[in-house]
Tab-separated table of C-alpha atoms and ligand atoms in Angstrom:
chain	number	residue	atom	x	y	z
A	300	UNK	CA	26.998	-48.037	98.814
A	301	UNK	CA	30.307	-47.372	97.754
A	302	UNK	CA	33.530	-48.677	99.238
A	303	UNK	CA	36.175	-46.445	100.497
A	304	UNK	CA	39.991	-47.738	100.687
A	305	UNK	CA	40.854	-47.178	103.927
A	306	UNK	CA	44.596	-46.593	104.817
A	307	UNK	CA	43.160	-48.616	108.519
A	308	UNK	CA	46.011	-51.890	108.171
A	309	UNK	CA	49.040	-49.017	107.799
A	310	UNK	CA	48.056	-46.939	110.582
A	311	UNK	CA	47.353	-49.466	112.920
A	312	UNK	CA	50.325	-51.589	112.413
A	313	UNK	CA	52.709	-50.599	115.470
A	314	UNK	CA	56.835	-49.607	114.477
A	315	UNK	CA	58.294	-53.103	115.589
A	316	UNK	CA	55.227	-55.232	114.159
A	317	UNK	CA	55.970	-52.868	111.209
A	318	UNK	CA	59.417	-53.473	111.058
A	319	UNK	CA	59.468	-57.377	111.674
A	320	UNK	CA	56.987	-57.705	108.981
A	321	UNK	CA	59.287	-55.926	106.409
A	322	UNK	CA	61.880	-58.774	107.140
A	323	UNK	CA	59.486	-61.716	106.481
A	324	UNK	CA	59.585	-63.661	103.062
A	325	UNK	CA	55.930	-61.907	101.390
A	326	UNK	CA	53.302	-64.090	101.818
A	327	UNK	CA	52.053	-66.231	98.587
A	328	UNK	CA	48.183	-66.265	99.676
A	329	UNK	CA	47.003	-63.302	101.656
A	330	UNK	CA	44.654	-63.880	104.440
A	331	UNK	CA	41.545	-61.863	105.330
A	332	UNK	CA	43.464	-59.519	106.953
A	333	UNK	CA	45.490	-58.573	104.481
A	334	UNK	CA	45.936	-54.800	103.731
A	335	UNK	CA	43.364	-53.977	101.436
A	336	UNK	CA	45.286	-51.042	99.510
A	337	UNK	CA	47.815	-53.621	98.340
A	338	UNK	CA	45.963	-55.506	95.516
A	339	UNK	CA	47.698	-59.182	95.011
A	340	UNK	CA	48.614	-60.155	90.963
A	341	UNK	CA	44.874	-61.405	89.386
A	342	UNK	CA	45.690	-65.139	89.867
A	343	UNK	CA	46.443	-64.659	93.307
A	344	UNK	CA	43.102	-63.410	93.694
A	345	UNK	CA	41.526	-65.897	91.800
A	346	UNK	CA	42.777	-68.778	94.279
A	347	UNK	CA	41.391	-66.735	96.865
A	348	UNK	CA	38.714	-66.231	95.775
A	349	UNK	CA	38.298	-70.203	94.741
A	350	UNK	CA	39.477	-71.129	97.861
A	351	UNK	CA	35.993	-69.486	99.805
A	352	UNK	CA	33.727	-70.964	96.786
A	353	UNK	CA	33.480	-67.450	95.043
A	354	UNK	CA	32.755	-67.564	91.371
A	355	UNK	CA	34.409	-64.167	89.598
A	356	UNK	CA	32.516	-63.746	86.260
A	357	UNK	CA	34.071	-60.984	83.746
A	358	UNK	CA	32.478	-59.325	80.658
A	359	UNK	CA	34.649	-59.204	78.174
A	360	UNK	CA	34.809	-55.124	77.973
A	361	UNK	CA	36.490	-55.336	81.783
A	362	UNK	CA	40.423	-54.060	81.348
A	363	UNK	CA	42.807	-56.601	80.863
A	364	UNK	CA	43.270	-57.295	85.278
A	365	UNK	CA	40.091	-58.117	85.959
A	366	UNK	CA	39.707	-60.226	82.699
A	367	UNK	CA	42.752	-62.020	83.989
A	368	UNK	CA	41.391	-62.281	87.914
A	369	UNK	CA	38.136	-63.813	86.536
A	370	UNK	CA	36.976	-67.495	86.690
A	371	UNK	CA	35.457	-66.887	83.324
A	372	UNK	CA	35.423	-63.841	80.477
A	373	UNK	CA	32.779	-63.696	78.058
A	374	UNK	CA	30.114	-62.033	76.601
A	375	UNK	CA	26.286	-61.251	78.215
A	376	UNK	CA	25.044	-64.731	76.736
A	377	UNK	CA	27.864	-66.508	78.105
A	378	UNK	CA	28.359	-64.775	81.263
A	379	UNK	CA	24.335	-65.422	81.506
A	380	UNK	CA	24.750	-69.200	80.764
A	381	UNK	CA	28.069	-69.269	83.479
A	382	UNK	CA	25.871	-67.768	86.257
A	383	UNK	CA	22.716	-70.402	85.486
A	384	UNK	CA	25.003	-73.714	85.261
A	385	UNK	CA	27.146	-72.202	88.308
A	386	UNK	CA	26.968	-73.766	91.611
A	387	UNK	CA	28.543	-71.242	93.420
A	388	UNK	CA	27.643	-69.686	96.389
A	389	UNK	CA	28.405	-66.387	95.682
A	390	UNK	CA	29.401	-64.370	92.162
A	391	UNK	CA	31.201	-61.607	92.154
A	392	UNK	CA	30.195	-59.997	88.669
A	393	UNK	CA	32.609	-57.556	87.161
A	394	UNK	CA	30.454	-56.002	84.931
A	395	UNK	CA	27.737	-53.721	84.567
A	396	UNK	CA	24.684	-54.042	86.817
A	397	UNK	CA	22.250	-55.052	84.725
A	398	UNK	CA	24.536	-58.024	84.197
A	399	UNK	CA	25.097	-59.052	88.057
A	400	UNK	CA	20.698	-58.804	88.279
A	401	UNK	CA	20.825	-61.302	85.430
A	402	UNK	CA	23.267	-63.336	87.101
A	403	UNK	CA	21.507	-63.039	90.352
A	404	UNK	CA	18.041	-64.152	88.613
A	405	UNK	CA	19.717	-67.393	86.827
A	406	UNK	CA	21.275	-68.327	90.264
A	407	UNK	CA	18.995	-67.186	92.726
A	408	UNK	CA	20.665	-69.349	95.647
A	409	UNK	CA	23.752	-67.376	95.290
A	410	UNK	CA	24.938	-64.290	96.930
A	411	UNK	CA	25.747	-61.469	93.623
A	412	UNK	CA	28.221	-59.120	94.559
A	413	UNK	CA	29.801	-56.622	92.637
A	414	UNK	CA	32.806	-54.107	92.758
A	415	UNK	CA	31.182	-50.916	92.185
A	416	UNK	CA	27.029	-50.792	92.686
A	417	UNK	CA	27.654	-47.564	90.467
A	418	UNK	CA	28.601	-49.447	87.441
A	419	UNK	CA	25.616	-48.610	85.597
A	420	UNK	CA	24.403	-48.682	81.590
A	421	UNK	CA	23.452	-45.451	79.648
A	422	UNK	CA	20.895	-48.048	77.353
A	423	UNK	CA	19.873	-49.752	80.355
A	424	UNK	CA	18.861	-46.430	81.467
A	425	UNK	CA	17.401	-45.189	78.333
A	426	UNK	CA	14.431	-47.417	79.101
A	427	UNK	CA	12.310	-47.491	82.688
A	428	UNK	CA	9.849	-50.246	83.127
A	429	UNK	CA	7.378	-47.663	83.793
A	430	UNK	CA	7.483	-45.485	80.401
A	431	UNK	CA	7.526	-49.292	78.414
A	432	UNK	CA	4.311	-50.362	80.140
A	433	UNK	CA	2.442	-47.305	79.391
A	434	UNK	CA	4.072	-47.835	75.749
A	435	UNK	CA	2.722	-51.459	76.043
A	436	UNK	CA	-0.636	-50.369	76.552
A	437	UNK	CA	-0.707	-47.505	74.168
A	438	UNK	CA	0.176	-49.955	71.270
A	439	UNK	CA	-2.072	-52.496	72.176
A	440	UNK	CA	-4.797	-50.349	72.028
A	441	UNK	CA	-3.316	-48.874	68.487
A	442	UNK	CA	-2.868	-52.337	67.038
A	443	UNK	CA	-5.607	-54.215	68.694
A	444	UNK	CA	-3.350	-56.848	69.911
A	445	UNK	CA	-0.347	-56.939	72.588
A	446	UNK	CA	3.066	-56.627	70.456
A	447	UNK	CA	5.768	-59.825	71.493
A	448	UNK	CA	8.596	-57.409	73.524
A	449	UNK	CA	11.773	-58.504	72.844
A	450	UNK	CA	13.969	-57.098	75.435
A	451	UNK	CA	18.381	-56.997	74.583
A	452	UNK	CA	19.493	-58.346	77.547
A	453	UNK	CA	21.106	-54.736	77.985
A	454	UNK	CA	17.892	-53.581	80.514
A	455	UNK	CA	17.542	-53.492	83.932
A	456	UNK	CA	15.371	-56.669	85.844
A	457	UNK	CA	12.308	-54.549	85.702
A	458	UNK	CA	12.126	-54.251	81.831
A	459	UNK	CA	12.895	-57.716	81.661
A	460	UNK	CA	9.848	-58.796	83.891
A	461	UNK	CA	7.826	-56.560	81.681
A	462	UNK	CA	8.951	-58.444	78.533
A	463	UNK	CA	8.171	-61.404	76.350
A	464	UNK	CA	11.861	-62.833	75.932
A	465	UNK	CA	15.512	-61.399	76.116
A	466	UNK	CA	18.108	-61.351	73.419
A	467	UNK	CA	22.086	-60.588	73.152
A	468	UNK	CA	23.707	-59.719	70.152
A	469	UNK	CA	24.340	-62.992	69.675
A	470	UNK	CA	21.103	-64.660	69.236
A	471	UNK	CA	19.338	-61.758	68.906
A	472	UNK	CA	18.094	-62.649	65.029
A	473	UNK	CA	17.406	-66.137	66.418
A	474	UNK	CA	15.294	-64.900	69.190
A	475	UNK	CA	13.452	-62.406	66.512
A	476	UNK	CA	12.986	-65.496	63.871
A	477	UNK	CA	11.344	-67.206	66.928
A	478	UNK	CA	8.393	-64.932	66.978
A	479	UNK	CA	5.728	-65.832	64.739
A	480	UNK	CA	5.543	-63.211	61.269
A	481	UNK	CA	2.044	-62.269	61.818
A	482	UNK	CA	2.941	-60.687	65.613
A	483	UNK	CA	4.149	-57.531	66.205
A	484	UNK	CA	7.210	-56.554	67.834
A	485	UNK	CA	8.614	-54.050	69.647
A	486	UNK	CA	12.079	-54.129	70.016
A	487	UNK	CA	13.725	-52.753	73.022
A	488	UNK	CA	16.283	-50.829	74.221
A	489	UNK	CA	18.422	-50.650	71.612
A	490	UNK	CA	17.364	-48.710	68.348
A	491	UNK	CA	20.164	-49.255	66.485
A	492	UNK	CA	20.714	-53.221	67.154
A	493	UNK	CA	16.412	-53.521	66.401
A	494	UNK	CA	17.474	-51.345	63.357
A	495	UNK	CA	20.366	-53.391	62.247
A	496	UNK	CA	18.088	-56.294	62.770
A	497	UNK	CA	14.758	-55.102	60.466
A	498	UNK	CA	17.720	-54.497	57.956
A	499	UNK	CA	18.996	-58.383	57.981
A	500	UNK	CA	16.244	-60.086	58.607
A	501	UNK	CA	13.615	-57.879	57.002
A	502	UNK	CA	11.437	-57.860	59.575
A	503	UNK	CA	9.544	-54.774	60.232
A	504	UNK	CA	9.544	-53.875	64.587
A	505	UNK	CA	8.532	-51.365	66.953
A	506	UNK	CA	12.099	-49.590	67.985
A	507	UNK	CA	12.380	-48.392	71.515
A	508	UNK	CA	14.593	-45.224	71.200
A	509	UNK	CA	17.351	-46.000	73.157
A	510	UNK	CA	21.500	-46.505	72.740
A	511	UNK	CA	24.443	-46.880	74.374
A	512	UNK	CA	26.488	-43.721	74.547
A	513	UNK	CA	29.552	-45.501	74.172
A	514	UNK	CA	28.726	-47.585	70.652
A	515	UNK	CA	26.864	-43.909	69.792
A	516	UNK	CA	29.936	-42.157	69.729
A	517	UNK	CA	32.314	-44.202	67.090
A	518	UNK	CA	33.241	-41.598	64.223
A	519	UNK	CA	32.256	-43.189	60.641
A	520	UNK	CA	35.150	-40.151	59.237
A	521	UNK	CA	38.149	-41.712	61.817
A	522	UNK	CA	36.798	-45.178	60.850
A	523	UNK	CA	37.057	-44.308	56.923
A	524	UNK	CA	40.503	-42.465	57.715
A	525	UNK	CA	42.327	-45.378	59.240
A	526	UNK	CA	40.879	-47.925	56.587
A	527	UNK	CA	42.286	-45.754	53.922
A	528	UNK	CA	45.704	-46.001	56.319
A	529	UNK	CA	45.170	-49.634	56.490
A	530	UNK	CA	43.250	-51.090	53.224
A	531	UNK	CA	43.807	-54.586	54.076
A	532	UNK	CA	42.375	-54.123	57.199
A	533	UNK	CA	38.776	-55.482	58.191
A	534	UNK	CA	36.689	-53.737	60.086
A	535	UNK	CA	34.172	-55.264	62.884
A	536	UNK	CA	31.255	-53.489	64.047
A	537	UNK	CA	28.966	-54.072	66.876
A	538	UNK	CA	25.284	-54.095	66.092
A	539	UNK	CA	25.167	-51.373	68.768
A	540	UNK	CA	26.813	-49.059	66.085
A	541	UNK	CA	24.929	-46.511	64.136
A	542	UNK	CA	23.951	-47.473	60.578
A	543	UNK	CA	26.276	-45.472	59.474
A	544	UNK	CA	29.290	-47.258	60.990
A	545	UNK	CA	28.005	-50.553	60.932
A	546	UNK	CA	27.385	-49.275	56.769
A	547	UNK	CA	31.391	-49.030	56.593
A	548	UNK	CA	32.293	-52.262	58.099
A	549	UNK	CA	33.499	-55.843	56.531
A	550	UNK	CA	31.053	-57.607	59.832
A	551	UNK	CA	28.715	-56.641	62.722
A	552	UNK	CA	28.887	-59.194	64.536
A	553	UNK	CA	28.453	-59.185	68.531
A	554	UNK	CA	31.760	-59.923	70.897
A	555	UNK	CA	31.276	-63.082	70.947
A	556	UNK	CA	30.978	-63.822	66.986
A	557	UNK	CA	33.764	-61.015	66.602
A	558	UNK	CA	36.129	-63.601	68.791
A	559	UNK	CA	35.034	-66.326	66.552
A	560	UNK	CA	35.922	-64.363	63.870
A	561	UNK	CA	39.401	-63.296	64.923
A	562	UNK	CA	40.673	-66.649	65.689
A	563	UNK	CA	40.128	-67.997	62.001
A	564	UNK	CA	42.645	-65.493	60.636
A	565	UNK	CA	46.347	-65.060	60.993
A	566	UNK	CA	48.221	-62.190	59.733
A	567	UNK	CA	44.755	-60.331	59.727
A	568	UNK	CA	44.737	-56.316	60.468
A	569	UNK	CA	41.394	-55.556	62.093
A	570	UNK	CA	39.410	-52.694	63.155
A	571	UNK	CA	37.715	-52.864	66.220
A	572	UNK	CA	34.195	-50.478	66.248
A	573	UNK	CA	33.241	-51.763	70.084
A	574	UNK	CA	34.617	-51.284	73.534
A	575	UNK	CA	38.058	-51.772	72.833
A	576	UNK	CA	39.081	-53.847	76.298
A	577	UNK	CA	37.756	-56.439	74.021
A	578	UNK	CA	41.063	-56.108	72.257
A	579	UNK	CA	43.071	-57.617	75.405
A	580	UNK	CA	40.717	-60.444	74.956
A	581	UNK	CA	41.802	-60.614	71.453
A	582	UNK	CA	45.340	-60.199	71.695
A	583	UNK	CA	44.878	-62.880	74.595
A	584	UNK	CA	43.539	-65.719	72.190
A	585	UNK	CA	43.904	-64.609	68.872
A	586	UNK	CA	47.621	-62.977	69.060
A	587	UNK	CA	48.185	-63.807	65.093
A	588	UNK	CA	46.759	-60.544	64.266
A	589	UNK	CA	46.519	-56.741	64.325
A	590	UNK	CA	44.022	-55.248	66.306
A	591	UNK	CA	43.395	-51.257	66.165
A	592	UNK	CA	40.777	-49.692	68.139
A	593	UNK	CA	38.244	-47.635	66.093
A	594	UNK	CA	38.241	-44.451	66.221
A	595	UNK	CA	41.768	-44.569	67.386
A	596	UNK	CA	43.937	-45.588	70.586
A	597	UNK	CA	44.092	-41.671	71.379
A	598	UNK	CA	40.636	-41.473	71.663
A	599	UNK	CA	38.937	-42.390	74.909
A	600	UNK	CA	35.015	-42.238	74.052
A	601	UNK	CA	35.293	-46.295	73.153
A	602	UNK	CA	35.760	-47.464	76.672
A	603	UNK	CA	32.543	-47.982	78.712
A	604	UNK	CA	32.802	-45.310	81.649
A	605	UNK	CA	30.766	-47.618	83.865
A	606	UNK	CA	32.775	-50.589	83.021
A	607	UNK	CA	35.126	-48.672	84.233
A	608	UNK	CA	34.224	-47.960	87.439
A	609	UNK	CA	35.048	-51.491	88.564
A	610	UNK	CA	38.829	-51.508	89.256
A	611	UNK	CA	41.095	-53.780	91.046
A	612	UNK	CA	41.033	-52.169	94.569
A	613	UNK	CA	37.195	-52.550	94.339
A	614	UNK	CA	37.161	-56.006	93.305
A	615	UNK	CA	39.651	-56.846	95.967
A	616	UNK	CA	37.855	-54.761	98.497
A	617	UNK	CA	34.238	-56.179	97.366
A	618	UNK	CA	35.816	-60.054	97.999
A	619	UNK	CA	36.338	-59.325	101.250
A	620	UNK	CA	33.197	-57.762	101.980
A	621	UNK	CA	31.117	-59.943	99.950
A	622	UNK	CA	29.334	-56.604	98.849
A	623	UNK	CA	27.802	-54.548	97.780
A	624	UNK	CA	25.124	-56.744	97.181
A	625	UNK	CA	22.790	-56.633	94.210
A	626	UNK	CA	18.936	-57.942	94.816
A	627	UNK	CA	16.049	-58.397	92.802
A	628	UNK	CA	13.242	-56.593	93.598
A	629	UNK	CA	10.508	-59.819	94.759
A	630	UNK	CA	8.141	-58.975	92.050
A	631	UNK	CA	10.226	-58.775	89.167
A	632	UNK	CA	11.928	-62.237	89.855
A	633	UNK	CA	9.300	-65.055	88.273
A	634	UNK	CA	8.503	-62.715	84.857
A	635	UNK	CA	11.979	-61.267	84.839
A	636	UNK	CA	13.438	-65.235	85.196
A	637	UNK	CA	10.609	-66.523	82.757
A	638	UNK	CA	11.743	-64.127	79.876
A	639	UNK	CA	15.729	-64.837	80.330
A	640	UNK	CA	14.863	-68.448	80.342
A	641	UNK	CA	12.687	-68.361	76.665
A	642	UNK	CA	15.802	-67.093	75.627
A	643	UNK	CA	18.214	-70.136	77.176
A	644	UNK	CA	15.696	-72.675	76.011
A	645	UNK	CA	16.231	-71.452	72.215
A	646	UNK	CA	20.179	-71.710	72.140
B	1639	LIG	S1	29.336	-50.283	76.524
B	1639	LIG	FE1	27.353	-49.269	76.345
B	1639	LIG	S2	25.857	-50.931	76.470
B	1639	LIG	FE2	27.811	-51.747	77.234
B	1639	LIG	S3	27.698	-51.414	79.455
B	1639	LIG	FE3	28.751	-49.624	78.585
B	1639	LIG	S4	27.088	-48.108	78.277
B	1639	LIG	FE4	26.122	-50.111	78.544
C-alpha cells in the first residue's frame, strides 16, 4: 500500500472559508484535519505525534528532517533496544522494513507503522528464508552437525526465525565470540561484514553471499584520491565495505562506534565510507570536525535508495493514518523473537 498526497483539503475548501482562513494567525499545532500536503517543521510533528502516544524511531541513515522529527536516532542495536524498552502504543519506524519487523517483534503490543511499506533492503533481500533452510540442511548433512546461524540483524523476520541469534555491526564480534570454537558457523547475509569478521577475530565461518548495494558501491580509487587531497584526514569504514575499502581505512567501525569515535576528536578531518545521512548526525553532535562523504558529495551511490523512500510528506501522511502497517507473519514471531533476544541478553 502506498500513500498518495491528495490535493482533497485545497479543493474542498470553499472561496470565503478560503479566504478567512488566509487572515487567521497560522496555527502552532495542526489538528487532524490539517492539509496533509503542507508538512509542519519536524518538532512540530514530534509534539504531535507525542501528544497521541506515538513513538517516532529514526535510523541514523534517514536525511537530516526525519532525524530531527524523531523521538530517537540511532543505529539497528539501538533503535532495536528503543522499540523493546518502549511503552508506546504505536511506532512509527523511519527506516527500512526489516527494521520496523524488528521493532514490531520487541514490542509486540504496539501498532508498527511506517512511511513507505516500499522501503526495502537489497541485503535483506539477498537472502530468502527458503534458499537458507535448504542451505541449513545441505550443511548439516556435509558437516554432520547443524552450523550456529548467526543472522546481521539486516534480514527480513523470516531469516531471523530460521536463525540461532542476530547481530549488528556493533556487537557483531561479541555475538560471534559467544559461540563456542568447536561449532560451526554460518554467517549470514552479509559476506563482507562475516568476512571482515573471520579477518579480526580469526574465526573461520560459513559466508552467506549477500551485500548491500549501497556499502558495495564505495570506490577504493575516489577513497585513495581524496586521502591524498586530505592526508590528515581519517577515514571510517563500515564493516559492510568491501575488503578492499575497509583495507584503506584508519577504522571500520559500525555507526554507532563511528559516532563514538567522532566525538573524541576536535579539529579532526574524516572520511565517511557509509551512508552519508550519517554525516547530519555527525555534524549534529560532533560539529568540531570535518566530515567528507566517501566517494565524494557529487556522487549519489552512498545514500540508501530505500532509505530514501521515506520522506516527510509520507511520514506526515503515515501519522495520520497510522499506516501502512507492518505485521509479522504468526509463525515467525516466537523463533524470530527468541533469536533477537540471545542477542539483547549478551549486551
Ligand atoms: S544502506 Fe544497504 S544495508 Fe542499509 S538499508 Fe540501505 S540497502 Fe540495506
Amino acid at each position: 500500500m502506498r500513500f498518495q498526497v491528495e490535493p482533497r483539503a485545497l479543493t474542498s475548501i470553499s472561496r470565503t472559508k478560503a479566504d478567512r482562513i488566509s487572515v487567521l494567525p497560522a496555527p502552532t499545532m495542526p489538528t487532524d484535519t490539517t492539509d496533509l500536503l503542507t508538512v509542519p517543521e519536524p518538532d512540530v510533528i514530534r509534539d504531535w505525534a507525542t501528544e497521541r502516544g506515538i513513538l517516532i524511531l529514526a535510523h541514523s541513515y534517514q536525511d537530516g528532517f526525519l532525524q530531527e522529527a524523531a523521538h530517537f536516532v540511532g543505529d539497528s542495536l539501538e533503535l532495536a533496544r528503543k522499540a523493546a524498552e518502549a511503552q508506546a502504543k504505536a511506532i512509527c519506524f523511519c527506516g527500512v522494513h526489516f527494521m520496523a519487523e524488528t521493532a514490531k517483534l520487541l514490542c509486540p503490543e504496539a501498532e508498527v507503522f511506517v512511511p513507505d511499506l516500499d522501503a526495502g533492503c537489497s541485503l535483506a533481500d539477498s537472502c530468502k528464508a527458503e534458499d537458507l533452510v535448504q542451505y541449513q540442511k545441505h550443511l548439516t548433512q556435509k558437516l554432520g552437525q547443524r552450523p550456529v546461524t548467526i543472522a546481521y540483524v539486516n534480514c527480513s523476520a523470516a531469516v531471523k526465525a530460521a536463525c540461532d541469534i542476530i547481530c549488528t555491526s556493533g556487537n557483531a564480534r561479541e555475538v560471534v565470540e559467544s559461540v563456542p570454537a568447536e561449532q560451526p558457523i554460518l554467517f549470514v547475509p552479509d559476506r563482507h561484514l562475516g568476512g571482515w569478521l573471520q579477518e579480526t577475530l580469526g574465526r573461520e565461518m560459513l559466508l552467506w553471499n549477500g551485500a548491500c548495494e549501497v556499502h558495495e558501491l564505495f570506490s577504493v580509487e575516489t577513497l585513495l584520491a581524496m586521502k591524498a587531497e586530505h592526508p590528515q584526514a581519517l577515514v571510517l569504514s563500515h564493516p559492510e565495505c568491501p575488503k578492499a575499502v575497509r583495507d584503506v581505512s584508519d577504522y571500520v567501525l559500525g555507526t554507532a562506534g563511528m559516532l563514538r569515535l567522532v566525538k573524541e576528536h576536535a579539529g579532526q578531518t574524516f572520511l565517511i565510507g557509509t551512508e552519508a545521512n550519517l554525516i547530519y548526525r555527525f555534524e549534529k553532535e560532533a560539529p568540531q570536525n570535518t566530515y567528507l562523504p566517501a566517494p565524494g558529495a557529487s556522487c549519489a551511490c552512498n545514500l540508501c535508495p530505500y532509505m530514501a523512500l521515506n520522506t516527510p510528506e509520507k511520514l506526515w501522511a503515515s501519522l495520520h493514518a497510522r499506516g501502512p502497517v507492518v505485521e509479522v507473519e504468526e509463525v515467525y514471531v516466537e523463533p524470530a523473537r527468541r533469536a533477537l533476544q540471545r542477542m539483547l541478553d549478551l549486551n
